[in-house]
Amino acid sequence: MSALWRVLRSSRSGRTRWLLALVLGVLAAGAAVVLAGVSAWLVTTAAEQPPVLHLMVAIVAVRAAGIGRGVFRYFERLVGHDASFRVLADLRVAVVRRVERLLPGSRTLGRGDLLTRFVNDVDGLADLWVRILLPAAVTVVVSVGAVVVVGSLLPIAGVALVCSAAVAMVVAPAVSMAVSGRSAARVAPQRGAYGQRLLTVLDGAAELAVYGAVDAALGDLDSADRSLRRTEARVAWGAGLGAAVAVLAAGAGLVATMWLGARAVGSGDIDGVTLAVVVLLPLSVHELVAVVTPAAAQLPALRTSAERLVAVVDEPDVVRDPSFEDDLPEGPWDLRLRGLTVGWPGGPALLRDLSLTVTSGSTVGLVGPSGLGKSTLAATLLRFVEPLDGAIELVSEAGAVDISRLRGDRVRSVIGWCAQDAHVFDSTVAANLRLARPSATDDELRSALSVVQLDDWLVALPHGLDSMVGEHGRSMSGGERQRLALARVVLSGAPIVVVDEPTEHVDDTMAGALMTDLVSALADRTMIVITHRPDLLPPHVHVVDLAEHAPPHSTGADASNG
Amino acid sequence: MKPVDPRLFTAARGSVPAMVVTVALGAAVGVLVVVQATLLATAIARVIDHGGGDGLVPLLVVLASVVAARALIAWAQEASSQRAAAIAKSELRRQLVERSASIAADPSQAARRAEVASLAGGGLDALDGYFGKYLPQLILAVVVPIAVLLQLFRTDLTSAITVIVTLPLIPIFMVLVGRMTERANARRWDALARLSHHFLDVVEGMPTLRAFGRGSAQPELVAASADRYRTTTMATLRVAFLSSLVLELLATISVALVAVGVGLRLVDGGLDLRTGLLAILLAPEAYLPLRQVGAHYHSSAAGLAAAERAFALLELEPVRHDGRAGVPTGPMSVTMTAISVRHPGRERPAPDHADLVVRSGEVVALAGPSGTGKSSMLAVLLGLRSPDSGSVIIGIGDASLSLADVELAAWHRSISWVDQQPYVMAGTLADNLRIARPAASDDELREALRRAGLPDAIDRTVGHDAVGLSAGERRRLGLARALLRRASLVLLDEPTAGLDAATEDDVLAAVRAESDRGAAVLVVSHRPAVLRAADRVVTLR
């Protein structure tokens, strides 16, 4: 529970709002319980045929409680939702703040699917407050109040209510968790596994159709489907058992109170009116409990989410900025690598002892097969990760500065990046470009696009620069995406540019043209082109074979990080 | 929004028994609610009348058994509603996957394929809430008011009439207010989804943002957009929650009408205590389930929306209508004439009036820049998509028939095909090879692997999604599978991408051997070595 507890305490936003929501919730739920108690009193007293005036207070109380229940509930929901939106915002901001320190290079957030799951986790945790904690707190407070009232009327009935409510609130969820907790934890991974198999079959569907093997593949899928169904059924079995225990607890309390109350009436300890109140009032308490307990079933999943969140929050910064920055003299700069060894934080060395000087204005090709650690090298050059050994220096006439003595943002204003998988934001073309230079005019954007040969593409777009480029740039081809990323680098004006696998997502015919355009677009910059296709580099480029720097037996060591 | 979609019963027929059980159990709960209230009212009235617990035991025993029955039903209902959801989900998933086989090869259907993947891979789980929460509540909302009214009619006509007059106001108001709030609700969920998407976009794009020095500005931007969302959403919620307030007040006032009426008639002596107690116990029960149906609005909307998307996919026209003609065996030639395929959102068809002839015994290479329709040509030739114009004529011996008239399964039996990323299932290489020919002997499998340049043990195991195979090995496994088939027409999509020169030569030799044995071979490729090895090169523009 400690991870959940930390998440709970982390959000300070709107504590008074939570308190207010709690008070309003207690008033609303309390009104419902009062309504049940007073109606019981009203009817049994009326049956004794007293003067009508005698009932007036109760009649007014019934109406007030009835109206109060609705009105308090309305405000409780408003205040509670407002507070939970604030919590969601707090969590997201905290996450973005951490991610800003961790990506790329994070151990806990390495792969894309983990990232998506993580974002969903955060959204799910925000629900914790409004759907689980607030109703649970309200129910506990109101139940305690009800126990006090019932206990003061007939102590033994108070005891019965405590027992039955405790069983319904604590034992029932515990039983269902004991029965299906482990299955519940398996549902998400099994759904994931099913989804993965499904994707394989969908990807191969055409081939399977040609080979007449669709049914066989579906059979394979069915077995995953069946085991998923079995797990889901076990979860439902446990949830049903919990519900049954709660119903039994409420019923046992009712029967016991009825029996004890009847004996108390027989012995003259209480009158009939009190009997009706102590028997009927607990029913409304159990109605509250029945709404809360199913939510408790989500706790294990939420705990897993919270643990993942905490793991990310606790992960140390991938790179620590120096507290006092060295001065960076005026450029132009040569880029000098001295005995550089790179690897992901905490991982093995992928490339060793790389020494090289890229003089200002020249282009160097760093070449090696996939999986060698080329993307790690790019991340190190951009100061997204620390070198495992050696140094990267910016050398000007005034002297050399080690980039680890500079803030990351400063380094990246000098060394630009054209990433292998540059992200295209779900926004307009202009917004995607302006992140490289917010002050750029529309004309500057257009000319950057024409430098990377995207002018025809721009003309074909329905709204020009204001056209949306869709989720993950899905309306763009691999080559267009790569060119857009290149246009950003053109705009950014960074004098040194690291280009990581520019032709990775482009087919063969396009690759040559892209490489040629790239080299001419950035002709005035210092360029480091990292690629596994040396044949595409222009002939004048100095090529360094990275394979010579790989430790023995390391090829393909970490395919997931490229 | 309709509360129940009848297509669920036809498309997911297997879930009907479990649904019927869920409904029956719900009805039983409705009846037991009334029985319990009656027993309780009787018991209390009896104790008050007799001044003690004499003769109470039999009543309490019955009450205890009602409680036990309700507990059992709660358990069974949870299990049966889950079962209904699980069966419905898995039947819909199966149909979706079966259906998508026909659209998978067609690049223009990528969006539909993504939709199938997202629905079958998790979207349909929204049906859990529909079956598990909404449906049982809906049944209670129908059964409980009826049971309550029947009981009240028998015992206290005045209360029954009060309830029957006020009860319909609730659904009427629910519809009226619901209309208003449904749109607000939909907008809210939409905004929430957009916000989450924006958040994901920022997290995924963080490396890019940091590269341009925009990383540190993001927390404030995320905070600002969350804040804007909160302000606008709270404005709609203030109105949306009013609807539940109205319903709540309506129900309360109705119950108060009954209670006050009962109270006054009790004071008059016109009513006995048991009947009075029963009326005030039952009246709120009549309104409660109706109001709670509204509370599960979202469960139901999300579930039905997922089902709706599935039905929309299932009801789409197939991209190709199946013909009836069989395909004789023998040396084959294929003539594609003026083939055009249109793609949504694109001006120009791709391919645009393309011609292509492949004859028995020759290797034809299909080249051209990306976007010129090479994959669409393959999809047409595979019979997985009808061209928007143009014809495909198959010649076998003297016979010549149009592909449009041919039965797809028969056509597929006479061709073999290697995708750019061949399908690989978890299992051995042999399992994967036998997809093409289940009856092949181990020796034939070894021979096919050897010829494809993958001289490997046939019992080597691979994981899901080809884990354990390199991209090049995967392509050669696909090729070996195609060789095993000994088909009259062999289609290969980029078979040598990512291979070194020596392996490429092995693969090309195997391709040539196919044409030598009489097959018509079509290879889509850019690689110079492949274009050189082909008898003819057809270039799309």
PDB file of C-alpha atoms in Angstrom, chain B residues 134-355:
ATOM      1  CA  TYR B 134     -25.860  -1.553 -16.744  1.00  0.00           C
ATOM      2  CA  LEU B 135     -27.865  -4.561 -17.860  1.00  0.00           C
ATOM      3  CA  PRO B 136     -28.629  -5.939 -14.340  1.00  0.00           C
ATOM      4  CA  GLN B 137     -29.615  -2.453 -13.224  1.00  0.00           C
ATOM      5  CA  LEU B 138     -31.844  -2.016 -16.240  1.00  0.00           C
ATOM      6  CA  ILE B 139     -33.652  -5.253 -15.370  1.00  0.00           C
ATOM      7  CA  LEU B 140     -34.138  -4.119 -11.785  1.00  0.00           C
ATOM      8  CA  ALA B 141     -35.499  -0.820 -13.068  1.00  0.00           C
ATOM      9  CA  VAL B 142     -38.187  -2.718 -14.949  1.00  0.00           C
ATOM     10  CA  VAL B 143     -38.954  -5.525 -12.501  1.00  0.00           C
ATOM     11  CA  VAL B 144     -38.805  -3.826  -9.107  1.00  0.00           C
ATOM     12  CA  PRO B 145     -41.339  -1.040  -9.808  1.00  0.00           C
ATOM     13  CA  ILE B 146     -43.765  -3.607 -11.217  1.00  0.00           C
ATOM     14  CA  ALA B 147     -43.341  -5.957  -8.250  1.00  0.00           C
ATOM     15  CA  VAL B 148     -43.680  -3.050  -5.812  1.00  0.00           C
ATOM     16  CA  LEU B 149     -46.806  -1.780  -7.526  1.00  0.00           C
ATOM     17  CA  LEU B 150     -48.418  -5.232  -7.575  1.00  0.00           C
ATOM     18  CA  GLN B 151     -47.809  -5.603  -3.849  1.00  0.00           C
ATOM     19  CA  LEU B 152     -49.037  -2.083  -3.082  1.00  0.00           C
ATOM     20  CA  PHE B 153     -52.198  -2.633  -5.136  1.00  0.00           C
ATOM     21  CA  ARG B 154     -52.962  -5.659  -2.977  1.00  0.00           C
ATOM     22  CA  THR B 155     -52.324  -3.887   0.320  1.00  0.00           C
ATOM     23  CA  ASP B 156     -52.714  -0.127   0.032  1.00  0.00           C
ATOM     24  CA  LEU B 157     -54.466   1.270  -3.023  1.00  0.00           C
ATOM     25  CA  THR B 158     -53.917   4.942  -2.111  1.00  0.00           C
ATOM     26  CA  SER B 159     -50.148   4.545  -1.927  1.00  0.00           C
ATOM     27  CA  ALA B 160     -50.182   2.440  -5.094  1.00  0.00           C
ATOM     28  CA  ILE B 161     -51.996   5.226  -6.962  1.00  0.00           C
ATOM     29  CA  THR B 162     -49.598   7.856  -5.605  1.00  0.00           C
ATOM     30  CA  VAL B 163     -46.665   5.797  -6.842  1.00  0.00           C
ATOM     31  CA  ILE B 164     -48.211   4.971 -10.208  1.00  0.00           C
ATOM     32  CA  VAL B 165     -48.949   8.652 -10.844  1.00  0.00           C
ATOM     33  CA  THR B 166     -45.475   9.907  -9.893  1.00  0.00           C
ATOM     34  CA  LEU B 167     -43.347   7.010 -11.111  1.00  0.00           C
ATOM     35  CA  PRO B 168     -43.636   7.746 -14.860  1.00  0.00           C
ATOM     36  CA  LEU B 169     -42.424  11.290 -14.152  1.00  0.00           C
ATOM     37  CA  ILE B 170     -38.966   9.871 -13.457  1.00  0.00           C
ATOM     38  CA  PRO B 171     -38.322   8.287 -16.841  1.00  0.00           C
ATOM     39  CA  ILE B 172     -39.974  11.281 -18.540  1.00  0.00           C
ATOM     40  CA  PHE B 173     -37.690  13.664 -16.723  1.00  0.00           C
ATOM     41  CA  MET B 174     -34.778  11.308 -17.302  1.00  0.00           C
ATOM     42  CA  VAL B 175     -35.381  11.458 -21.033  1.00  0.00           C
ATOM     43  CA  LEU B 176     -35.852  15.221 -21.007  1.00  0.00           C
ATOM     44  CA  VAL B 177     -32.848  15.976 -18.854  1.00  0.00           C
ATOM     45  CA  GLY B 178     -30.920  13.092 -20.394  1.00  0.00           C
ATOM     46  CA  ARG B 179     -31.223  14.623 -23.856  1.00  0.00           C
ATOM     47  CA  MET B 180     -29.702  17.767 -22.504  1.00  0.00           C
ATOM     48  CA  THR B 181     -26.949  16.123 -20.503  1.00  0.00           C
ATOM     49  CA  GLU B 182     -26.105  13.374 -22.978  1.00  0.00           C
ATOM     50  CA  ARG B 183     -24.507  15.839 -25.324  1.00  0.00           C
ATOM     51  CA  ALA B 184     -22.749  17.629 -22.474  1.00  0.00           C
ATOM     52  CA  ASN B 185     -21.548  14.252 -21.225  1.00  0.00           C
ATOM     53  CA  ALA B 186     -20.299  13.214 -24.633  1.00  0.00           C
ATOM     54  CA  ARG B 187     -18.489  16.515 -25.005  1.00  0.00           C
ATOM     55  CA  ARG B 188     -16.907  16.054 -21.621  1.00  0.00           C
ATOM     56  CA  TRP B 189     -15.621  12.556 -22.397  1.00  0.00           C
ATOM     57  CA  ASP B 190     -14.415  13.807 -25.713  1.00  0.00           C
ATOM     58  CA  ALA B 191     -12.505  16.640 -24.079  1.00  0.00           C
ATOM     59  CA  LEU B 192     -11.076  14.274 -21.494  1.00  0.00           C
ATOM     60  CA  ALA B 193      -9.914  11.905 -24.216  1.00  0.00           C
ATOM     61  CA  ARG B 194      -8.332  14.793 -26.099  1.00  0.00           C
ATOM     62  CA  LEU B 195      -6.553  15.957 -22.994  1.00  0.00           C
ATOM     63  CA  SER B 196      -5.181  12.491 -22.277  1.00  0.00           C
ATOM     64  CA  HIS B 197      -4.087  12.223 -25.860  1.00  0.00           C
ATOM     65  CA  HIS B 198      -2.320  15.574 -25.623  1.00  0.00           C
ATOM     66  CA  PHE B 199      -0.585  14.406 -22.454  1.00  0.00           C
ATOM     67  CA  LEU B 200       0.574  11.216 -24.156  1.00  0.00           C
ATOM     68  CA  ASP B 201       1.759  13.266 -27.125  1.00  0.00           C
ATOM     69  CA  VAL B 202       3.887  15.440 -24.838  1.00  0.00           C
ATOM     70  CA  VAL B 203       5.356  12.462 -22.979  1.00  0.00           C
ATOM     71  CA  GLU B 204       6.168  10.577 -26.170  1.00  0.00           C
ATOM     72  CA  GLY B 205       7.589  13.633 -27.857  1.00  0.00           C
ATOM     73  CA  MET B 206       9.677  14.674 -24.876  1.00  0.00           C
ATOM     74  CA  PRO B 207      13.048  13.739 -26.456  1.00  0.00           C
ATOM     75  CA  THR B 208      12.179  15.893 -29.469  1.00  0.00           C
ATOM     76  CA  LEU B 209      11.016  18.769 -27.256  1.00  0.00           C
ATOM     77  CA  ARG B 210      14.188  18.580 -25.186  1.00  0.00           C
ATOM     78  CA  ALA B 211      16.356  18.533 -28.288  1.00  0.00           C
ATOM     79  CA  PHE B 212      14.966  21.956 -29.155  1.00  0.00           C
ATOM     80  CA  GLY B 213      15.126  23.310 -25.623  1.00  0.00           C
ATOM     81  CA  ARG B 214      11.333  23.150 -25.113  1.00  0.00           C
ATOM     82  CA  GLY B 215      11.320  20.462 -22.409  1.00  0.00           C
ATOM     83  CA  SER B 216      11.322  22.666 -19.355  1.00  0.00           C
ATOM     84  CA  ALA B 217       8.339  24.694 -20.589  1.00  0.00           C
ATOM     85  CA  GLN B 218       6.130  21.586 -20.761  1.00  0.00           C
ATOM     86  CA  PRO B 219       5.037  21.228 -17.110  1.00  0.00           C
ATOM     87  CA  GLU B 220       3.506  24.708 -17.174  1.00  0.00           C
ATOM     88  CA  LEU B 221       1.863  24.065 -20.540  1.00  0.00           C
ATOM     89  CA  VAL B 222       0.358  20.800 -19.298  1.00  0.00           C
ATOM     90  CA  ALA B 223      -0.814  22.528 -16.117  1.00  0.00           C
ATOM     91  CA  ALA B 224      -2.382  25.336 -18.128  1.00  0.00           C
ATOM     92  CA  SER B 225      -4.269  23.016 -20.464  1.00  0.00           C
ATOM     93  CA  ALA B 226      -5.465  20.875 -17.534  1.00  0.00           C
ATOM     94  CA  ASP B 227      -6.661  24.019 -15.818  1.00  0.00           C
ATOM     95  CA  ARG B 228      -8.515  25.233 -18.891  1.00  0.00           C
ATOM     96  CA  TYR B 229     -10.142  21.841 -19.196  1.00  0.00           C
ATOM     97  CA  ARG B 230     -11.197  21.906 -15.549  1.00  0.00           C
ATOM     98  CA  THR B 231     -12.817  25.311 -15.869  1.00  0.00           C
ATOM     99  CA  THR B 232     -14.827  24.473 -18.958  1.00  0.00           C
ATOM    100  CA  THR B 233     -15.778  21.026 -17.690  1.00  0.00           C
ATOM    101  CA  MET B 234     -16.965  22.302 -14.344  1.00  0.00           C
ATOM    102  CA  ALA B 235     -19.242  24.706 -16.206  1.00  0.00           C
ATOM    103  CA  THR B 236     -20.900  21.812 -18.048  1.00  0.00           C
ATOM    104  CA  LEU B 237     -20.977  19.643 -14.921  1.00  0.00           C
ATOM    105  CA  ARG B 238     -22.852  22.299 -12.971  1.00  0.00           C
ATOM    106  CA  VAL B 239     -25.658  21.872 -15.490  1.00  0.00           C
ATOM    107  CA  ALA B 240     -25.254  18.127 -16.005  1.00  0.00           C
ATOM    108  CA  PHE B 241     -25.448  17.316 -12.281  1.00  0.00           C
ATOM    109  CA  LEU B 242     -28.631  19.393 -12.035  1.00  0.00           C
ATOM    110  CA  SER B 243     -30.369  16.537 -13.817  1.00  0.00           C
ATOM    111  CA  SER B 244     -29.629  14.093 -11.022  1.00  0.00           C
ATOM    112  CA  LEU B 245     -30.653  16.724  -8.511  1.00  0.00           C
ATOM    113  CA  VAL B 246     -34.014  17.056 -10.232  1.00  0.00           C
ATOM    114  CA  LEU B 247     -34.502  13.284 -10.290  1.00  0.00           C
ATOM    115  CA  GLU B 248     -33.450  12.949  -6.679  1.00  0.00           C
ATOM    116  CA  LEU B 249     -35.880  15.648  -5.561  1.00  0.00           C
ATOM    117  CA  LEU B 250     -38.646  14.155  -7.658  1.00  0.00           C
ATOM    118  CA  ALA B 251     -38.179  10.733  -6.075  1.00  0.00           C
ATOM    119  CA  THR B 252     -37.917  12.228  -2.588  1.00  0.00           C
ATOM    120  CA  ILE B 253     -41.072  14.276  -2.982  1.00  0.00           C
ATOM    121  CA  SER B 254     -42.936  11.228  -4.272  1.00  0.00           C
ATOM    122  CA  VAL B 255     -41.777   9.121  -1.323  1.00  0.00           C
ATOM    123  CA  ALA B 256     -42.684  11.968   1.037  1.00  0.00           C
ATOM    124  CA  LEU B 257     -46.177  12.124  -0.498  1.00  0.00           C
ATOM    125  CA  VAL B 258     -46.625   8.417   0.224  1.00  0.00           C
ATOM    126  CA  ALA B 259     -45.149   8.690   3.719  1.00  0.00           C
ATOM    127  CA  VAL B 260     -47.215  11.696   4.768  1.00  0.00           C
ATOM    128  CA  GLY B 261     -50.360  10.128   3.326  1.00  0.00           C
ATOM    129  CA  VAL B 262     -49.638   6.918   5.201  1.00  0.00           C
ATOM    130  CA  GLY B 263     -48.910   8.856   8.407  1.00  0.00           C
ATOM    131  CA  LEU B 264     -52.160  10.813   8.251  1.00  0.00           C
ATOM    132  CA  ARG B 265     -54.247   7.732   7.491  1.00  0.00           C
ATOM    133  CA  LEU B 266     -52.561   5.890  10.357  1.00  0.00           C
ATOM    134  CA  VAL B 267     -53.470   8.731  12.725  1.00  0.00           C
ATOM    135  CA  ASP B 268     -57.051   8.556  11.429  1.00  0.00           C
ATOM    136  CA  GLY B 269     -57.047   4.854  12.095  1.00  0.00           C
ATOM    137  CA  GLY B 270     -57.828   4.173   8.429  1.00  0.00           C
ATOM    138  CA  LEU B 271     -54.756   1.986   8.024  1.00  0.00           C
ATOM    139  CA  ASP B 272     -53.046  -0.698  10.068  1.00  0.00           C
ATOM    140  CA  LEU B 273     -49.380  -0.443  11.042  1.00  0.00           C
ATOM    141  CA  ARG B 274     -48.203  -3.357   8.921  1.00  0.00           C
ATOM    142  CA  THR B 275     -49.640  -1.874   5.728  1.00  0.00           C
ATOM    143  CA  GLY B 276     -48.243   1.556   6.589  1.00  0.00           C
ATOM    144  CA  LEU B 277     -44.776   0.154   7.234  1.00  0.00           C
ATOM    145  CA  LEU B 278     -44.915  -1.854   4.041  1.00  0.00           C
ATOM    146  CA  ALA B 279     -45.866   1.237   2.025  1.00  0.00           C
ATOM    147  CA  ILE B 280     -42.990   3.331   3.329  1.00  0.00           C
ATOM    148  CA  LEU B 281     -40.529   0.452   2.893  1.00  0.00           C
ATOM    149  CA  LEU B 282     -41.628  -0.256  -0.667  1.00  0.00           C
ATOM    150  CA  ALA B 283     -42.143   3.248  -2.051  1.00  0.00           C
ATOM    151  CA  PRO B 284     -38.441   4.233  -2.113  1.00  0.00           C
ATOM    152  CA  GLU B 285     -37.552   0.831  -3.627  1.00  0.00           C
ATOM    153  CA  ALA B 286     -39.744   1.659  -6.618  1.00  0.00           C
ATOM    154  CA  TYR B 287     -37.758   4.788  -7.436  1.00  0.00           C
ATOM    155  CA  LEU B 288     -34.255   3.652  -6.503  1.00  0.00           C
ATOM    156  CA  PRO B 289     -33.368   1.335  -9.425  1.00  0.00           C
ATOM    157  CA  LEU B 290     -34.730   3.788 -11.990  1.00  0.00           C
ATOM    158  CA  ARG B 291     -32.452   6.489 -10.684  1.00  0.00           C
ATOM    159  CA  GLN B 292     -29.460   4.143 -10.581  1.00  0.00           C
ATOM    160  CA  VAL B 293     -29.883   3.239 -14.233  1.00  0.00           C
ATOM    161  CA  GLY B 294     -28.879   6.822 -14.939  1.00  0.00           C
ATOM    162  CA  ALA B 295     -25.803   6.440 -12.751  1.00  0.00           C
ATOM    163  CA  HIS B 296     -24.551   3.657 -15.021  1.00  0.00           C
ATOM    164  CA  TYR B 297     -25.071   5.781 -18.107  1.00  0.00           C
ATOM    165  CA  HIS B 298     -21.418   5.834 -18.945  1.00  0.00           C
ATOM    166  CA  SER B 299     -20.898   2.075 -18.564  1.00  0.00           C
ATOM    167  CA  SER B 300     -23.710   1.533 -20.983  1.00  0.00           C
ATOM    168  CA  ALA B 301     -22.709   4.235 -23.451  1.00  0.00           C
ATOM    169  CA  ALA B 302     -19.109   3.048 -23.640  1.00  0.00           C
ATOM    170  CA  GLY B 303     -20.141  -0.597 -24.054  1.00  0.00           C
ATOM    171  CA  LEU B 304     -22.721   0.107 -26.717  1.00  0.00           C
ATOM    172  CA  ALA B 305     -20.379   2.459 -28.541  1.00  0.00           C
ATOM    173  CA  ALA B 306     -17.762  -0.305 -28.710  1.00  0.00           C
ATOM    174  CA  ALA B 307     -20.379  -2.774 -29.947  1.00  0.00           C
ATOM    175  CA  GLU B 308     -21.574  -0.173 -32.454  1.00  0.00           C
ATOM    176  CA  ARG B 309     -18.060   0.190 -33.862  1.00  0.00           C
ATOM    177  CA  ALA B 310     -17.767  -3.582 -34.132  1.00  0.00           C
ATOM    178  CA  PHE B 311     -21.106  -3.848 -35.982  1.00  0.00           C
ATOM    179  CA  ALA B 312     -20.120  -1.023 -38.303  1.00  0.00           C
ATOM    180  CA  LEU B 313     -16.971  -2.947 -39.237  1.00  0.00           C
ATOM    181  CA  LEU B 314     -18.826  -6.222 -39.627  1.00  0.00           C
ATOM    182  CA  GLU B 315     -21.524  -4.687 -41.816  1.00  0.00           C
ATOM    183  CA  LEU B 316     -19.095  -3.017 -44.212  1.00  0.00           C
ATOM    184  CA  GLU B 317     -19.184  -4.278 -47.747  1.00  0.00           C
ATOM    185  CA  PRO B 318     -16.445  -6.821 -48.355  1.00  0.00           C
ATOM    186  CA  VAL B 319     -13.708  -5.285 -50.520  1.00  0.00           C
ATOM    187  CA  ARG B 320     -14.135  -8.076 -53.020  1.00  0.00           C
ATOM    188  CA  HIS B 321     -17.122 -10.233 -53.849  1.00  0.00           C
ATOM    189  CA  ASP B 322     -16.323 -13.883 -54.130  1.00  0.00           C
ATOM    190  CA  GLY B 323     -16.846 -15.632 -57.440  1.00  0.00           C
ATOM    191  CA  ARG B 324     -17.683 -19.268 -58.103  1.00  0.00           C
ATOM    192  CA  ALA B 325     -15.365 -20.497 -60.834  1.00  0.00           C
ATOM    193  CA  GLY B 326     -12.735 -23.105 -59.972  1.00  0.00           C
ATOM    194  CA  VAL B 327      -9.116 -22.843 -61.059  1.00  0.00           C
ATOM    195  CA  PRO B 328      -7.676 -25.691 -63.150  1.00  0.00           C
ATOM    196  CA  THR B 329      -4.076 -26.702 -62.506  1.00  0.00           C
ATOM    197  CA  GLY B 330      -1.348 -26.186 -65.073  1.00  0.00           C
ATOM    198  CA  PRO B 331       1.090 -23.543 -66.318  1.00  0.00           C
ATOM    199  CA  MET B 332      -0.437 -20.160 -65.724  1.00  0.00           C
ATOM    200  CA  SER B 333      -0.175 -16.695 -67.178  1.00  0.00           C
ATOM    201  CA  VAL B 334      -1.742 -13.567 -65.714  1.00  0.00           C
ATOM    202  CA  THR B 335      -2.641 -10.442 -67.658  1.00  0.00           C
ATOM    203  CA  MET B 336      -3.504  -7.309 -65.725  1.00  0.00           C
ATOM    204  CA  THR B 337      -4.862  -4.532 -67.943  1.00  0.00           C
ATOM    205  CA  ALA B 338      -5.391  -0.850 -67.075  1.00  0.00           C
ATOM    206  CA  ILE B 339      -5.598  -1.491 -63.349  1.00  0.00           C
ATOM    207  CA  SER B 340      -6.522   1.548 -61.218  1.00  0.00           C
ATOM    208  CA  VAL B 341      -7.081   1.569 -57.474  1.00  0.00           C
ATOM    209  CA  ARG B 342      -8.434   4.663 -55.745  1.00  0.00           C
ATOM    210  CA  HIS B 343      -7.465   5.549 -52.192  1.00  0.00           C
ATOM    211  CA  PRO B 344      -9.547   7.759 -49.919  1.00  0.00           C
ATOM    212  CA  GLY B 345      -8.110  11.251 -49.585  1.00  0.00           C
ATOM    213  CA  ARG B 346      -5.858  10.895 -52.612  1.00  0.00           C
ATOM    214  CA  GLU B 347      -6.467  12.608 -55.896  1.00  0.00           C
ATOM    215  CA  ARG B 348      -4.676  10.184 -58.165  1.00  0.00           C
ATOM    216  CA  PRO B 349      -5.311   6.450 -58.233  1.00  0.00           C
ATOM    217  CA  ALA B 350      -2.332   4.228 -57.444  1.00  0.00           C
ATOM    218  CA  PRO B 351      -1.729   2.256 -59.599  1.00  0.00           C
ATOM    219  CA  ASP B 352      -3.122   4.430 -62.386  1.00  0.00           C
ATOM    220  CA  HIS B 353      -4.016   2.354 -65.482  1.00  0.00           C
ATOM    221  CA  ALA B 354      -1.148  -0.061 -64.924  1.00  0.00           C
ATOM    222  CA  ASP B 355      -0.554  -3.045 -67.200  1.00  0.00           C
TER     223      ASP B 355
END
